[in-house]
C-alpha angles and dihedrals in degrees: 000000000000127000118265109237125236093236134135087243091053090043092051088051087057129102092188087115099044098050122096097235080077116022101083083056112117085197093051092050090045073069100052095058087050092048084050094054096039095055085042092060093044097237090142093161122128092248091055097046094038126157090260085062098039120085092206158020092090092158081074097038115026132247124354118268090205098094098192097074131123122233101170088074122087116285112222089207095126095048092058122098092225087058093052100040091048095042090235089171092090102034118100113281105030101208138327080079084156084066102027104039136247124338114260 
């Protein structure tokens, strides 16, 4: 399996945001805000939208630094494009990237 690489492309392909292990998080939605300000100035750079800003994508970065977030609720990973085009069911892990760190 190849690495999944950290890219806007890759973050606009991501349900992370969208999936209720983290979308009761107030510091993923403080993110939010900054991922918000960031893509309204156009400052659309990797250091700007590093892993530390972006509420997401953690196949491709590892667990999640929001601490607040719920993994007992339901993961959406194999409904995400990334996860089918990368054939992430078989990586380890498997999903709840957000919790167990990055596919390999």
């Amino acid at each position: 399996m190849e690495n999944i690489e950290f890219s806007m492309e890759n973050i606009k392909k991501c349900l992370c945001m969208q999936c209720a292990v983290q979308i009761e998080s107030q510091c993923v939605k403080d993110k939010q805000q900054i991922m918000l300000l960031i893509k309204n100035q156009d400052l659309d750079s990797p250091m700007m939208m590093g892993p530390d800003r972006v509420p997401g994508l953690y196949c491709s970065t590892g667990k999640a630094i929001c601490k607040d977030i719920d993994t007992k609720k339901v993961c959406k990973c194999n409904e995400c494009l990334i996860w089918n085009q990368k054939s992430l069911k078989s990586s380890i892990p498997g999903r709840y990237f957000c919790k167990d760190g990055k596919a390999h």
